[in-house]
Amino acid sequence: MSEELTRPFEALPESCDVLVVGAGIMGLATAHHLARLGAGRIVVVDQSYLCSGASGRNGGGVRAQWASEINIGLMKRSLALCADFATEMGINVWFRKDGYLFLARNEKRRAELEGSVALQRSHGLPTRMIGPAEVAAIVPELDVGRVVAASYNPDDAVVFPWPFVWGYARSCQRQGVEIFPFVEAELETENGRVAGALLRSRRTANAGAEHRIRAGLTILATGAWSPEVARPLGLELPNHPHRHEICSTEPLKPFLGPLVADLESGLYFSQSMRGEIVGGISNNRVPDGLDQRSSLRFLGLYARELTRTMPILGSVRVLRQWAGCYDLTPDGSPIVGRVDGLGDLVLLCGFMGHGFMMAPIMGLLTARHLMKGEEQELFDRWSLSRFERGELLAESMILG
Amino acid sequence: MKDKTIVCRCEDVTLHQVDEAMARGHRDLESLKRYTGFGTGFCQGKQCVALCARLLVERGGDPPTRPITPRPPVRPLALADLALLVEDEG
């Protein structure tokens, strides 16, 4: 078999058992596990190149420090999968386990973090609250004058996101999953069920070429594009895109252990295995809709807060900035599983800017759910119909 | 000697790596950039993008209609200077 990860438009089949729309980490991880469980012929399409969306644009943070039981439990398992990914997939993901440090700037935030830490410890995590002196011992360059306390889990990690996409893609390809980049999908219904899609090529060589594919099951793993992709079905999803910017400095000799995060300003930063300081910050004044442009204002907001938090970084230069889209939901929790009234459509979206770190576990659980009927409770709780039922959820440790 | 021919000096990307990436199906400029890392170093592609685009086309890849997405700032800028941009917002 060819070593090529992806297939040309001309090779699209007439039908498949599972059509996955979106070749980001969520779609590919799910396809990988579906193939392992013998789901039949699986086709994955993406409107652009691999790593073009949020999977290729995020900061690579992978943490189990969360405020809700459901996210703590899932992320504990996802972290373990990330730690084994390089060995299992035979690809270097630059996994670095030096922890996450959440800073509290006031007593209110300290109390919130304390509550989360207690919950995390009851799940067997080694997270603990530490005072400014210990914060300074872990990261001596931080200005701890404005730090009241912090929560610290030494087992949280950072990775380089791109090899995760290629690792899953490679494994998919070896199991016979066919991946088609630069293919846009317009979902189609037949007798009240989603029956497949009209696919259109976006490659320069044959742009606009069309091909109809029939699918037994269609999975929507299109992140911030999900509302747009679902709309032709008459399905209005409650999530919406939100631009999040991020930047990277010139490389420095390794000095910074944990990823440092501040839920007050939304600032977070870590040092990558390449030595760069990579980080971002909350910014509520961004253009509506799908927008991946960079702004000068972001650089200003980020640089101001970062140099206050770690003044020694003032002389370090920013090399590059970019943007991606968060996929936000009204209650901060994802939207997954089969859609009531639209048979054979499965949603896997609304991951609030944390889909990358959740994909290893969500891919596994989604495949088990669809093939074996497992995990019904999770898929009920995170279902689209919760919005109609008014059963909204809560999660307070969302960054950015 | 092919494995010693450098195509991106900042990130030490070689001609051999470009060939390998294309053999694995990375056949457009953005994919090739992400897989090999060319253009992501100190010069941000100013020295290597044209060369890599030519190599891609010579090897039968998709002809690029534009360069890789430019990532600001044009020149590296110090965080202390950037921090002054939003001072008036309080």
XYZ file of C-alpha atoms in Angstrom:
490
model
C 0.000 0.000 0.000
C 1.148 3.541 -0.738
C 2.791 5.463 2.083
C 0.699 8.514 1.207
C -1.371 9.730 4.142
C -4.091 11.168 1.983
C -6.003 10.253 -1.184
C -6.797 12.287 -4.324
C -10.352 13.460 -5.102
C -10.679 10.977 -7.995
C -10.337 8.087 -5.527
C -13.505 8.991 -3.576
C -15.808 5.966 -3.311
C -19.549 5.920 -4.094
C -20.415 4.908 -0.566
C -18.948 4.223 2.839
C -20.055 2.950 6.225
C -18.852 6.018 8.107
C -18.242 9.500 6.719
C -16.233 11.712 9.058
C -16.381 15.409 8.172
C -13.307 17.154 9.583
C -9.781 15.708 9.601
C -8.703 17.483 12.757
C -7.557 15.509 15.751
C -11.157 14.843 16.862
C -12.250 13.330 13.545
C -9.040 11.381 13.019
C -8.891 9.985 16.575
C -12.498 8.820 16.200
C -11.816 7.287 12.765
C -8.741 5.522 14.172
C -10.739 3.893 16.982
C -13.717 3.108 14.738
C -11.353 1.274 12.372
C -9.932 -0.706 15.294
C -13.417 -1.782 16.254
C -14.191 -2.886 12.699
C -16.580 -0.130 11.611
C -16.139 -0.990 7.928
C -15.235 1.482 5.193
C -14.394 4.849 6.731
C -13.905 8.046 4.710
C -12.602 11.271 6.286
C -12.886 14.566 4.385
C -11.576 18.010 5.278
C -12.134 21.351 3.584
C -8.410 22.180 3.766
C -4.988 20.661 4.622
C -4.222 18.592 7.729
C -3.598 20.882 10.743
C -5.394 23.783 9.010
C -7.971 24.269 11.771
C -7.788 24.443 15.543
C -5.830 21.157 15.760
C -2.898 22.913 14.134
C -3.344 26.250 15.892
C -3.663 25.506 19.606
C -1.089 25.887 22.379
C -0.637 22.155 23.022
C -1.693 22.226 26.682
C -2.906 18.912 28.117
C -4.189 19.075 31.688
C -6.358 17.241 34.186
C -6.900 20.339 36.366
C -10.573 21.069 35.797
C -13.460 22.196 37.980
C -16.093 19.619 36.995
C -16.023 15.937 37.792
C -16.729 14.926 34.207
C -13.799 16.896 32.762
C -11.371 15.789 35.484
C -12.212 12.138 34.865
C -11.962 12.416 31.080
C -8.791 14.488 31.053
C -7.046 12.169 33.493
C -7.534 9.424 30.916
C -6.664 11.676 27.973
C -3.370 12.668 29.635
C -2.443 9.012 30.006
C -3.217 8.410 26.319
C -1.064 11.442 25.364
C 1.842 10.138 27.449
C 1.784 6.841 25.514
C 1.040 8.346 22.097
C 4.655 8.649 20.878
C 5.432 5.007 21.663
C 2.160 3.703 20.276
C 2.212 5.735 17.075
C 5.972 5.870 16.500
C 6.049 9.656 16.202
C 7.702 12.329 18.347
C 5.084 14.594 19.945
C 7.503 16.495 22.209
C 5.474 15.515 25.279
C 6.768 17.372 28.318
C 5.263 16.699 31.739
C 6.205 19.669 33.911
C 2.798 20.530 35.254
C 0.308 23.388 35.129
C 0.315 26.239 37.607
C -2.997 28.138 38.002
C -2.354 31.456 39.758
C -4.884 33.049 42.128
C -4.701 36.856 42.342
C -7.402 37.215 45.023
C -9.171 35.319 47.815
C -12.229 34.553 45.715
C -10.139 32.797 43.091
C -8.145 31.024 45.808
C -11.356 29.589 47.234
C -12.488 28.440 43.772
C -9.169 26.766 43.077
C -9.293 25.093 46.494
C -12.670 23.601 45.627
C -11.379 22.305 42.301
C -8.238 20.891 43.916
C -10.313 18.944 46.460
C -12.379 17.461 43.637
C -9.254 16.616 41.638
C -7.615 14.941 44.652
C -10.721 12.827 45.202
C -10.097 11.538 41.657
C -6.543 10.553 42.576
C -4.755 13.546 41.030
C -1.669 14.889 42.842
C -2.854 18.529 42.498
C -2.213 20.704 45.541
C -2.597 24.321 46.649
C 0.702 26.123 47.169
C 1.631 29.531 48.531
C 3.662 32.324 46.885
C 6.952 30.995 48.305
C 6.505 27.619 46.671
C 5.314 29.252 43.456
C 8.577 31.208 43.446
C 10.540 28.028 44.083
C 8.947 26.335 41.047
C 9.165 29.387 38.754
C 11.676 31.866 40.240
C 11.149 34.353 37.390
C 7.471 34.982 38.307
C 6.513 38.181 40.118
C 4.779 36.563 43.092
C 3.968 39.944 44.662
C 0.527 39.750 43.061
C 0.034 36.022 43.665
C -2.127 34.945 46.627
C -1.869 31.207 45.992
C -1.786 28.702 43.145
C -2.959 25.227 42.285
C -0.275 22.947 40.913
C -0.547 19.563 39.237
C 2.939 18.293 38.337
C 1.420 15.687 35.978
C -0.182 18.150 33.528
C 1.758 18.522 30.296
C 2.381 20.336 27.028
C 2.849 18.774 23.595
C 3.469 19.850 20.020
C 0.004 19.471 18.445
C 0.852 18.747 14.802
C 2.378 15.243 15.223
C -0.827 14.116 16.960
C -2.732 14.851 13.755
C -0.154 13.049 11.609
C 0.073 10.135 14.068
C -3.663 9.518 13.984
C -3.726 10.079 10.205
C -0.921 7.552 9.710
C -2.647 4.989 11.895
C -5.931 5.592 10.046
C -4.252 5.145 6.692
C -2.589 1.887 7.786
C -5.973 0.553 8.871
C -7.510 1.391 5.510
C -9.282 4.632 6.466
C -9.283 6.950 3.449
C -8.455 10.624 4.145
C -9.315 13.312 1.594
C -8.045 16.847 2.310
C -9.278 19.892 0.329
C -12.779 18.411 0.044
C -15.810 20.408 1.159
C -18.915 18.506 2.294
C -22.519 19.578 1.869
C -24.527 17.136 3.974
C -27.660 15.659 2.391
C -30.788 14.084 3.830
C -33.060 11.376 2.467
C -36.332 10.399 4.139
C -35.449 12.295 7.298
C -32.027 10.752 7.757
C -28.577 12.074 6.871
C -27.648 9.916 3.911
C -24.247 11.277 2.935
C -22.889 14.377 1.278
C -22.209 16.189 -1.930
C -18.440 16.632 -1.938
C -16.587 19.406 -3.762
C -12.871 19.583 -4.496
C -10.967 22.630 -3.283
C -7.635 21.698 -4.839
C -6.371 24.161 -7.448
C -6.018 21.362 -10.039
C -9.712 20.356 -10.023
C -11.463 23.020 -7.956
C -15.243 22.703 -7.986
C -15.330 19.055 -9.134
C -18.264 17.298 -7.457
C -18.845 13.793 -6.160
C -21.804 12.375 -4.246
C -21.083 9.906 -1.439
C -23.592 7.790 0.488
C -22.801 7.070 4.116
C -24.310 4.787 6.715
C -23.261 7.096 9.492
C -22.034 10.704 9.291
C -19.874 12.237 12.019
C -19.507 16.000 12.250
C -16.087 16.816 13.738
C -15.696 20.270 12.250
C -15.007 22.327 15.370
C -15.873 25.999 14.950
C -17.220 25.303 11.438
C -19.892 22.934 12.815
C -22.846 25.374 12.814
C -22.070 26.233 9.188
C -21.773 22.583 8.113
C -24.971 21.593 9.973
C -27.111 24.463 8.635
C -28.040 22.906 5.231
C -29.727 20.111 7.218
C -32.011 22.659 8.862
C -30.118 22.047 12.080
C -29.263 25.220 14.026
C -26.498 24.416 16.520
C -26.184 26.680 19.576
C -22.380 26.893 19.412
C -20.477 29.729 17.764
C -16.908 30.469 16.661
C -14.689 32.762 18.724
C -11.288 33.858 17.461
C -8.434 33.104 19.839
C -4.951 34.440 19.180
C -1.640 33.058 20.265
C 2.023 33.885 19.703
C 5.490 32.504 20.005
C 8.802 34.148 20.923
C 12.343 33.514 19.809
C 13.709 30.295 21.364
C 15.354 30.475 24.782
C 17.387 27.967 26.747
C 14.915 25.834 28.772
C 14.112 27.536 32.094
C 10.348 27.408 32.556
C 8.907 24.174 33.958
C 5.095 24.335 34.146
C 2.549 26.035 31.943
C 1.511 29.134 33.899
C -2.153 30.180 33.717
C -4.203 32.985 35.238
C -7.991 32.583 35.040
C -8.443 36.305 35.885
C -6.902 37.686 32.699
C -6.988 34.431 30.742
C -3.215 34.654 30.313
C -1.385 31.378 29.819
C 2.139 30.626 28.645
C 4.591 27.764 28.531
C 7.981 27.007 27.076
C 7.880 24.602 24.172
C 10.456 21.890 23.591
C 11.905 24.214 20.936
C 12.532 26.783 23.679
C 9.923 29.323 22.531
C 7.530 30.951 24.978
C 4.091 30.128 23.540
C 0.968 31.713 24.979
C -2.271 33.619 24.665
C -4.807 35.656 26.630
C -8.566 36.305 26.777
C -9.821 38.912 24.366
C -13.526 39.645 24.276
C -13.295 42.224 21.527
C -12.878 40.037 18.449
C -14.755 40.011 15.133
C -17.828 37.767 14.988
C -17.717 34.531 13.088
C -14.977 32.442 11.545
C -11.928 34.686 11.514
C -8.307 33.529 11.662
C -6.573 36.871 11.248
C -4.027 38.274 13.669
C -4.352 41.583 15.508
C -1.937 44.083 16.995
C -4.274 44.549 19.956
C -3.771 40.932 20.988
C 0.004 41.377 21.029
C -0.440 44.416 23.265
C -2.817 42.694 25.705
C -0.673 39.585 25.903
C 2.661 41.396 26.193
C 1.361 43.724 28.927
C 0.028 40.921 31.096
C 2.947 38.567 30.423
C 5.601 41.153 31.311
C 3.691 42.005 34.511
C 3.570 38.324 35.424
C 7.166 37.568 34.443
C 9.042 40.887 34.043
C 12.286 39.272 32.900
C 10.619 38.392 29.575
C 10.467 42.090 28.556
C 13.550 41.894 26.369
C 12.440 38.666 24.663
C 11.143 39.171 21.145
C 7.934 37.845 19.584
C 8.660 35.935 16.381
C 5.225 34.981 15.137
C 1.544 35.253 15.974
C -1.447 33.399 14.584
C -5.089 32.719 15.353
C -7.581 29.893 15.455
C -11.234 29.521 16.311
C -12.646 28.278 19.598
C -15.937 26.421 19.264
C -17.994 27.864 22.138
C -21.260 26.546 23.575
C -23.741 28.400 25.807
C -22.927 26.282 28.891
C -19.208 25.622 28.370
C -19.654 21.923 27.653
C -19.329 19.987 24.381
C -22.127 18.754 22.125
C -21.695 15.104 21.233
C -23.601 12.055 20.061
C -26.518 11.221 17.814
C -29.015 13.955 16.999
C -32.673 13.379 17.881
C -34.814 13.452 14.758
C -31.866 13.290 12.330
C -30.973 9.623 12.211
C -27.376 8.676 11.525
C -25.872 12.067 12.265
C -23.348 12.181 15.116
C -22.048 15.470 16.515
C -18.601 15.858 18.033
C -18.216 19.587 18.549
C -18.407 22.484 21.013
C -15.189 21.676 22.829
C -14.630 25.265 24.046
C -11.044 25.606 22.787
C -10.019 22.432 24.602
C -10.887 19.887 21.920
C -7.278 19.085 21.193
C -6.554 17.790 24.679
C -9.875 15.958 24.871
C -9.649 14.266 21.468
C -7.549 11.243 22.517
C -10.176 10.133 25.046
C -13.235 11.402 23.131
C -12.154 9.549 19.976
C -11.933 6.323 21.948
C -15.220 6.796 23.808
C -17.128 7.912 20.716
C -16.043 4.798 18.821
C -17.042 2.567 21.746
C -20.325 4.400 22.106
C -21.217 4.011 18.439
C -19.993 0.430 18.056
C -20.800 -1.071 21.441
C -23.368 1.226 22.998
C -21.030 2.156 25.857
C -20.767 5.536 27.623
C -24.492 6.282 27.281
C -24.450 8.511 30.369
C -21.743 10.821 28.997
C -23.413 11.064 25.591
C -26.781 11.800 27.233
C -25.325 14.505 29.409
C -23.452 16.196 26.557
C -26.250 15.720 24.003
C -27.666 18.498 21.851
C -31.117 17.894 23.356
C -29.957 19.135 26.794
C -30.504 22.672 25.499
C -34.176 21.893 24.810
C -34.524 20.181 28.174
C -32.832 23.110 29.890
C -30.266 20.858 31.571
C -27.313 23.165 31.244
C -23.921 22.266 32.673
C -21.087 24.232 34.281
C -17.291 24.380 34.024
C -15.339 27.336 35.399
C -11.755 26.455 34.446
C -11.953 27.492 30.804
C -8.858 29.351 29.607
C -8.816 32.065 26.999
C 24.882 14.259 -0.312
C 21.164 14.922 -0.851
C 20.467 14.464 2.870
C 22.908 17.316 3.598
C 21.389 19.890 1.249
C 19.763 22.527 3.474
C 16.606 24.181 2.156
C 15.659 26.106 5.348
C 18.631 27.350 7.314
C 16.796 28.510 10.433
C 15.094 25.168 11.036
C 17.729 22.902 9.438
C 15.281 21.423 6.964
C 16.973 19.341 4.258
C 16.071 18.484 0.665
C 15.820 14.870 1.793
C 13.083 15.849 4.279
C 11.157 17.676 1.553
C 11.289 14.544 -0.620
C 10.204 12.369 2.293
C 7.297 14.665 3.188
C 6.077 14.620 -0.417
C 6.342 10.827 -0.541
C 4.048 10.794 2.485
C 1.460 12.816 0.656
C 2.136 16.385 1.819
C 1.649 17.841 -1.638
C 0.718 21.495 -1.034
C 2.799 24.339 0.378
C 0.981 24.707 3.737
C 1.094 20.955 4.439
C 4.752 20.785 3.434
C 5.544 23.695 5.746
C 3.834 22.033 8.686
C 5.391 18.628 8.129
C 8.986 19.804 7.571
C 8.869 23.010 9.649
C 10.405 25.162 6.911
C 9.594 28.838 7.329
C 8.812 28.628 11.045
C 12.205 29.770 12.362
C 13.902 33.069 12.970
C 13.497 34.495 9.449
C 9.864 33.309 9.263
C 10.285 32.039 5.720
C 11.888 35.086 4.149
C 14.836 32.993 2.941
C 13.238 29.648 2.112
C 9.624 29.945 0.956
C 10.373 30.640 -2.708
C 12.849 27.764 -2.856
C 10.478 25.314 -1.153
C 7.616 26.365 -3.435
C 9.823 25.692 -6.465
C 10.914 22.289 -5.125
C 7.256 21.407 -4.508
C 6.209 22.298 -8.067
C 9.227 20.513 -9.595
C 8.157 17.354 -7.765
C 4.603 17.486 -9.058
C 2.943 19.050 -6.017
C -0.010 21.451 -6.129
C 1.193 24.792 -7.557
C 0.788 27.383 -4.771
C -1.408 30.353 -5.608
C 0.127 32.407 -2.777
C 2.990 32.143 -0.270
C 2.464 30.545 3.148
C 0.265 32.703 5.399
C 2.516 35.504 6.669
C 2.741 35.615 10.461
C 3.239 39.046 12.021
C 5.305 40.789 13.234
C 7.420 41.382 10.116
C 10.472 41.760 12.335
C 10.857 40.282 15.849
C 9.628 42.793 18.471
C 10.391 42.884 22.216
C 7.532 42.097 24.617
C 8.337 45.225 26.671
C 7.726 47.399 23.601
C 4.537 45.558 22.632
C 3.274 45.946 26.210
C 2.985 49.723 25.615
C 0.446 49.258 22.810
C -2.619 49.041 25.063
C -1.506 51.121 28.055
C -4.316 53.646 27.650
C -6.958 50.924 28.130
C -6.067 50.706 31.823
